[in-house]
Coordinates of N, CA and C in Angstrom, one line a residue:
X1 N -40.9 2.9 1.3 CA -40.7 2.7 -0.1 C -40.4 1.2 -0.3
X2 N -41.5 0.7 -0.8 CA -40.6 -0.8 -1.5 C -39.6 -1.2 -2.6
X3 N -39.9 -2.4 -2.7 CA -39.0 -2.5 -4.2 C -39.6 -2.2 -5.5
X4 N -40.9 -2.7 -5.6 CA -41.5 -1.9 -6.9 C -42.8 -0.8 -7.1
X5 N -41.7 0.0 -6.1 CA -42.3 1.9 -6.1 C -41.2 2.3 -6.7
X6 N -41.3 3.0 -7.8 CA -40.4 4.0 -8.5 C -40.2 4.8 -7.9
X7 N -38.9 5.4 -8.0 CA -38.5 7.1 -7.7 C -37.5 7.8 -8.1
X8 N -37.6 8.8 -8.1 CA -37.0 9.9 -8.9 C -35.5 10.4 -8.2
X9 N -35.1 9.5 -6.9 CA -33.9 9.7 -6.3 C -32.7 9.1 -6.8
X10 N -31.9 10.4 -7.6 CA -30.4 9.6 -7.8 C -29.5 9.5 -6.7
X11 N -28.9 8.2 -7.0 CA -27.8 8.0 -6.1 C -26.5 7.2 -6.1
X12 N -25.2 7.1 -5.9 CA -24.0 6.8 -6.6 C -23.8 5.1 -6.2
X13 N -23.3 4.4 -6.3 CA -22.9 3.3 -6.2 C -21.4 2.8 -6.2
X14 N -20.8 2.7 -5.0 CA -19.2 2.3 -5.8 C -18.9 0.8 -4.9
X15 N -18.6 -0.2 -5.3 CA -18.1 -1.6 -4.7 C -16.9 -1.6 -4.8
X16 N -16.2 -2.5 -3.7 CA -14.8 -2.7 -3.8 C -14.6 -3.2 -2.5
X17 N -13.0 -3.5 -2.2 CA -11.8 -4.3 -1.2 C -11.8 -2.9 -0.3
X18 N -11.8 -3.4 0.7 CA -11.6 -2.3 2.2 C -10.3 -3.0 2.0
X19 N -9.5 -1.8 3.2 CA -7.9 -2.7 3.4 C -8.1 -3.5 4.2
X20 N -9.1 -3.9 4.9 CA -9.4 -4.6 6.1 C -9.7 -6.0 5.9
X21 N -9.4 -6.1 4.6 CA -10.5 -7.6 3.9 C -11.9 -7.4 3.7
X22 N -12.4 -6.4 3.7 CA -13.7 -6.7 3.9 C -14.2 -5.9 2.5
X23 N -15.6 -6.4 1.6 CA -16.0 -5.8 0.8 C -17.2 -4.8 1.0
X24 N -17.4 -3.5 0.4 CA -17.6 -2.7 0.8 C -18.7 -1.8 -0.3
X25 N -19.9 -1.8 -0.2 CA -20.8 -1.2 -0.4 C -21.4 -0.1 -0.3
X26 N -20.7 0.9 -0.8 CA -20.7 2.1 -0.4 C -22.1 3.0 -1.2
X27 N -23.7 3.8 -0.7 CA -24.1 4.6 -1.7 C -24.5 6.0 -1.2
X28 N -24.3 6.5 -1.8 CA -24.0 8.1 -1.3 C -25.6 8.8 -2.8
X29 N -26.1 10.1 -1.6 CA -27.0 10.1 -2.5 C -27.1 11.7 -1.7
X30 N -26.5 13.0 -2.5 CA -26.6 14.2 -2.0 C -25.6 14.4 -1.0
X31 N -26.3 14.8 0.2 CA -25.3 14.5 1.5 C -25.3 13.4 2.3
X32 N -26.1 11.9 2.1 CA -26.0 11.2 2.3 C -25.1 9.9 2.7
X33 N -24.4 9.4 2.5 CA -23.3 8.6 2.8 C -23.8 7.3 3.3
X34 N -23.7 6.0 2.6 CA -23.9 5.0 3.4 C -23.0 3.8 3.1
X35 N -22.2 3.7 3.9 CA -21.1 2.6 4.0 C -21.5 1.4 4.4
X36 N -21.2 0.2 4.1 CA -22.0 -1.0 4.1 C -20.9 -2.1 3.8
X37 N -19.9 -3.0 5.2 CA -19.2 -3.5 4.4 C -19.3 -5.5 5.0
X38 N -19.4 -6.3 4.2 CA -19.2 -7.4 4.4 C -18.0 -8.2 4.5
X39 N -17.9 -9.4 5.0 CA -16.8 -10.1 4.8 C -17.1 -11.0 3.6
X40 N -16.2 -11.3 2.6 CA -16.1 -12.4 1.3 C -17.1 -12.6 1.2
X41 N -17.4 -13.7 1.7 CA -18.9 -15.0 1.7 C -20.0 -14.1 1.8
X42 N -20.5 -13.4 2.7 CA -21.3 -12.1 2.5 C -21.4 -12.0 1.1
X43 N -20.7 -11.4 0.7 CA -20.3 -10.3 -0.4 C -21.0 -11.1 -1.6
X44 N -20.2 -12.5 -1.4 CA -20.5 -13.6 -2.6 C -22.1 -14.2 -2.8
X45 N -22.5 -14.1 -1.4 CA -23.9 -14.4 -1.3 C -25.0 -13.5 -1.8
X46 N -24.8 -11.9 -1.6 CA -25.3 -10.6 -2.0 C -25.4 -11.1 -4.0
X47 N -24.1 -10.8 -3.9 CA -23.8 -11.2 -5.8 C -25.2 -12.7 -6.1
X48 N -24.9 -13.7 -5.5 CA -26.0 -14.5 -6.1 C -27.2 -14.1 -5.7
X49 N -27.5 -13.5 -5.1 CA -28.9 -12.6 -4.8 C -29.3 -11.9 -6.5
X50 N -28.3 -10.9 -6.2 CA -28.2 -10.0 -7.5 C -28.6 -10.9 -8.9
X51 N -27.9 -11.5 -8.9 CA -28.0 -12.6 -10.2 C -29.1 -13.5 -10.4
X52 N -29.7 -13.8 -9.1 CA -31.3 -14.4 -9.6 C -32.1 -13.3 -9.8
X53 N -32.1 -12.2 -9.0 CA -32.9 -10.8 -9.1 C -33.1 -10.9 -10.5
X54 N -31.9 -10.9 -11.4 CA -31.4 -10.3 -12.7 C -32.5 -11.4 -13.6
X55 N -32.5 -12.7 -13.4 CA -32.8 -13.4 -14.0 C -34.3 -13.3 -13.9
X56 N -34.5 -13.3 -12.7 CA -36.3 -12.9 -12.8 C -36.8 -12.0 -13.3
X57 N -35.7 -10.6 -12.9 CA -36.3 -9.7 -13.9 C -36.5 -9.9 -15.4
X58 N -35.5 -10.9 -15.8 CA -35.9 -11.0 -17.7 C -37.0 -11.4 -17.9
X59 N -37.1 -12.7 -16.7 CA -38.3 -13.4 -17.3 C -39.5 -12.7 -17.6
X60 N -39.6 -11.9 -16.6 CA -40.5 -10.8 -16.1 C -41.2 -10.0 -17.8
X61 N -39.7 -9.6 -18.2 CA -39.5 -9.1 -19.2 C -40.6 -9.3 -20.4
X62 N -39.6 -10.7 -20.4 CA -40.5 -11.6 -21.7 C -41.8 -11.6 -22.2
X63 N -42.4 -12.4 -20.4 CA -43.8 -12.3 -20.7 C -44.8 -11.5 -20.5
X64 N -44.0 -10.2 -20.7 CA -44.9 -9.0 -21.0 C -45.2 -8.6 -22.6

């Protein structure tokens, strides 16, 4: 599956602080479970990922 293949799988999403310091990525989908955790800078680098993602998607948007 790529990124722009649709599909019909729901799945939960929760972010947050491990006690460990470490940020944590958690998505669980049925009986699935997938834990995923980074340190800070990771975490911070993921988020600007996200946010150009975001941005291109509008553009995307627009000029349709």
């Amino acid at each position: 599956m790529g990124i722009n293949k649709q599909s019909d799988i729901e799945a939960n999403l929760q972010i947050g602080p491990t006690d460990l310091g470490m940020v944590r990525i958690y998505v669980s989908s049925g009986s699935t479970e997938i834990p995923m955790d980074f340190d800070p800078e990771e975490a911070e680098e993921i988020s600007n990922e996200i946010r150009l993602a975001a941005q291109a998607a509008r553009k995307l948007v627009k000029t349709s």
